[in-house]
């Protein structure tokens, strides 16, 4: 018997409801669960992430200023602040795009997904343009403090999971 002639076992279709392994909760049950353990239902406030990025930028700007030599202190501080700006400004633009999409009265899941994709495109483009713009217009920037501060602002996304 060839492979094509063997009998195939019955494959369950998507509509078979006898194999569903999930439970649908009522509104009262969800409210009771929410009251019993509110931390599991807490959402992350995205503006807090932006605020943390701004705080990290200011803190690292001060630290780079303190630990640099006196004759290069302003350049190191400025470079760190530019790195932080490149980190949090595109994130703020992305968040503004999502906030505008939420306020749209005709929003649907497809429209919100389009807002996420276009917001991410805006974020990537803004990051790229800021890096290129500062590199061309400010050739005296110190790249180590700029990149360290930029990467530190990106770590705020991971910190948001611990805040939850």
PDB file of N, CA, C and O in Angstrom, residues 61-80 142 145:
ATOM      1  N   UNK A  61      22.837  61.827  32.633  1.00  0.00           N
ATOM      2  CA  UNK A  61      23.463  63.087  32.240  1.00  0.00           C
ATOM      3  C   UNK A  61      24.260  63.689  33.382  1.00  0.00           C
ATOM      4  O   UNK A  61      25.395  64.155  33.198  1.00  0.00           O
ATOM      5  N   UNK A  62      23.675  63.652  34.585  1.00  0.00           N
ATOM      6  CA  UNK A  62      24.380  64.163  35.771  1.00  0.00           C
ATOM      7  C   UNK A  62      25.601  63.290  36.078  1.00  0.00           C
ATOM      8  O   UNK A  62      26.690  63.804  36.364  1.00  0.00           O
ATOM      9  N   UNK A  63      25.435  61.967  36.011  1.00  0.00           N
ATOM     10  CA  UNK A  63      26.557  61.073  36.312  1.00  0.00           C
ATOM     11  C   UNK A  63      27.701  61.236  35.308  1.00  0.00           C
ATOM     12  O   UNK A  63      28.878  61.233  35.709  1.00  0.00           O
ATOM     13  N   UNK A  64      27.374  61.364  34.040  1.00  0.00           N
ATOM     14  CA  UNK A  64      28.443  61.580  33.046  1.00  0.00           C
ATOM     15  C   UNK A  64      29.135  62.921  33.292  1.00  0.00           C
ATOM     16  O   UNK A  64      30.341  63.054  33.079  1.00  0.00           O
ATOM     17  N   UNK A  65      28.375  63.911  33.741  1.00  0.00           N
ATOM     18  CA  UNK A  65      28.979  65.201  34.058  1.00  0.00           C
ATOM     19  C   UNK A  65      29.887  65.145  35.263  1.00  0.00           C
ATOM     20  O   UNK A  65      30.944  65.776  35.306  1.00  0.00           O
ATOM     21  N   UNK A  66      29.487  64.368  36.265  1.00  0.00           N
ATOM     22  CA  UNK A  66      30.288  64.263  37.491  1.00  0.00           C
ATOM     23  C   UNK A  66      31.591  63.502  37.239  1.00  0.00           C
ATOM     24  O   UNK A  66      32.662  63.901  37.696  1.00  0.00           O
ATOM     25  N   UNK A  67      31.513  62.401  36.501  1.00  0.00           N
ATOM     26  CA  UNK A  67      32.671  61.525  36.347  1.00  0.00           C
ATOM     27  C   UNK A  67      33.525  61.817  35.112  1.00  0.00           C
ATOM     28  O   UNK A  67      34.431  61.057  34.798  1.00  0.00           O
ATOM     29  N   UNK A  68      33.258  62.905  34.445  1.00  0.00           N
ATOM     30  CA  UNK A  68      34.109  63.268  33.302  1.00  0.00           C
ATOM     31  C   UNK A  68      35.085  64.359  33.739  1.00  0.00           C
ATOM     32  O   UNK A  68      34.929  64.973  34.790  1.00  0.00           O
ATOM     33  N   UNK A  69      36.088  64.577  32.932  1.00  0.00           N
ATOM     34  CA  UNK A  69      37.080  65.605  33.241  1.00  0.00           C
ATOM     35  C   UNK A  69      36.451  66.987  33.088  1.00  0.00           C
ATOM     36  O   UNK A  69      35.490  67.174  32.345  1.00  0.00           O
ATOM     37  N   UNK A  70      37.011  67.946  33.759  1.00  0.00           N
ATOM     38  CA  UNK A  70      36.432  69.291  33.807  1.00  0.00           C
ATOM     39  C   UNK A  70      36.357  69.940  32.424  1.00  0.00           C
ATOM     40  O   UNK A  70      35.382  70.626  32.110  1.00  0.00           O
ATOM     41  N   UNK A  71      37.357  69.698  31.573  1.00  0.00           N
ATOM     42  CA  UNK A  71      37.358  70.361  30.267  1.00  0.00           C
ATOM     43  C   UNK A  71      36.391  69.707  29.274  1.00  0.00           C
ATOM     44  O   UNK A  71      36.054  70.308  28.256  1.00  0.00           O
ATOM     45  N   UNK A  72      35.945  68.483  29.539  1.00  0.00           N
ATOM     46  CA  UNK A  72      34.999  67.812  28.628  1.00  0.00           C
ATOM     47  C   UNK A  72      33.649  67.546  29.285  1.00  0.00           C
ATOM     48  O   UNK A  72      32.824  66.841  28.727  1.00  0.00           O
ATOM     49  N   UNK A  73      33.438  68.108  30.460  1.00  0.00           N
ATOM     50  CA  UNK A  73      32.214  67.831  31.222  1.00  0.00           C
ATOM     51  C   UNK A  73      30.956  68.181  30.441  1.00  0.00           C
ATOM     52  O   UNK A  73      30.020  67.383  30.382  1.00  0.00           O
ATOM     53  N   UNK A  74      30.901  69.328  29.824  1.00  0.00           N
ATOM     54  CA  UNK A  74      29.675  69.730  29.124  1.00  0.00           C
ATOM     55  C   UNK A  74      29.421  68.864  27.892  1.00  0.00           C
ATOM     56  O   UNK A  74      28.270  68.567  27.581  1.00  0.00           O
ATOM     57  N   UNK A  75      30.469  68.433  27.215  1.00  0.00           N
ATOM     58  CA  UNK A  75      30.295  67.595  26.030  1.00  0.00           C
ATOM     59  C   UNK A  75      29.755  66.222  26.422  1.00  0.00           C
ATOM     60  O   UNK A  75      28.855  65.692  25.774  1.00  0.00           O
ATOM     61  N   UNK A  76      30.278  65.650  27.490  1.00  0.00           N
ATOM     62  CA  UNK A  76      29.811  64.339  27.945  1.00  0.00           C
ATOM     63  C   UNK A  76      28.358  64.412  28.431  1.00  0.00           C
ATOM     64  O   UNK A  76      27.554  63.536  28.136  1.00  0.00           O
ATOM     65  N   UNK A  77      28.057  65.459  29.188  1.00  0.00           N
ATOM     66  CA  UNK A  77      26.686  65.630  29.677  1.00  0.00           C
ATOM     67  C   UNK A  77      25.721  65.829  28.521  1.00  0.00           C
ATOM     68  O   UNK A  77      24.654  65.205  28.462  1.00  0.00           O
ATOM     69  N   UNK A  78      26.086  66.687  27.581  1.00  0.00           N
ATOM     70  CA  UNK A  78      25.248  66.948  26.422  1.00  0.00           C
ATOM     71  C   UNK A  78      25.055  65.670  25.592  1.00  0.00           C
ATOM     72  O   UNK A  78      23.948  65.369  25.144  1.00  0.00           O
ATOM     73  N   UNK A  79      26.099  64.903  25.414  1.00  0.00           N
ATOM     74  CA  UNK A  79      26.007  63.662  24.641  1.00  0.00           C
ATOM     75  C   UNK A  79      25.072  62.662  25.321  1.00  0.00           C
ATOM     76  O   UNK A  79      24.278  61.994  24.662  1.00  0.00           O
ATOM     77  N   UNK A  80      25.162  62.571  26.639  1.00  0.00           N
ATOM     78  CA  UNK A  80      24.269  61.671  27.373  1.00  0.00           C
ATOM     79  C   UNK A  80      22.822  62.131  27.254  1.00  0.00           C
ATOM     80  O   UNK A  80      21.909  61.309  27.057  1.00  0.00           O
ATOM     81  N   UNK A 142      30.190  62.826  21.991  1.00  0.00           N
ATOM     82  CA  UNK A 142      30.914  61.644  22.460  1.00  0.00           C
ATOM     83  C   UNK A 142      29.945  60.462  22.374  1.00  0.00           C
ATOM     84  O   UNK A 142      28.877  60.475  22.975  1.00  0.00           O
ATOM     85  N   UNK A 145      28.924  57.992  25.854  1.00  0.00           N
ATOM     86  CA  UNK A 145      27.818  58.396  26.733  1.00  0.00           C
ATOM     87  C   UNK A 145      26.471  58.423  26.005  1.00  0.00           C
ATOM     88  O   UNK A 145      25.442  58.081  26.585  1.00  0.00           O
TER      89      UNK A 145
END
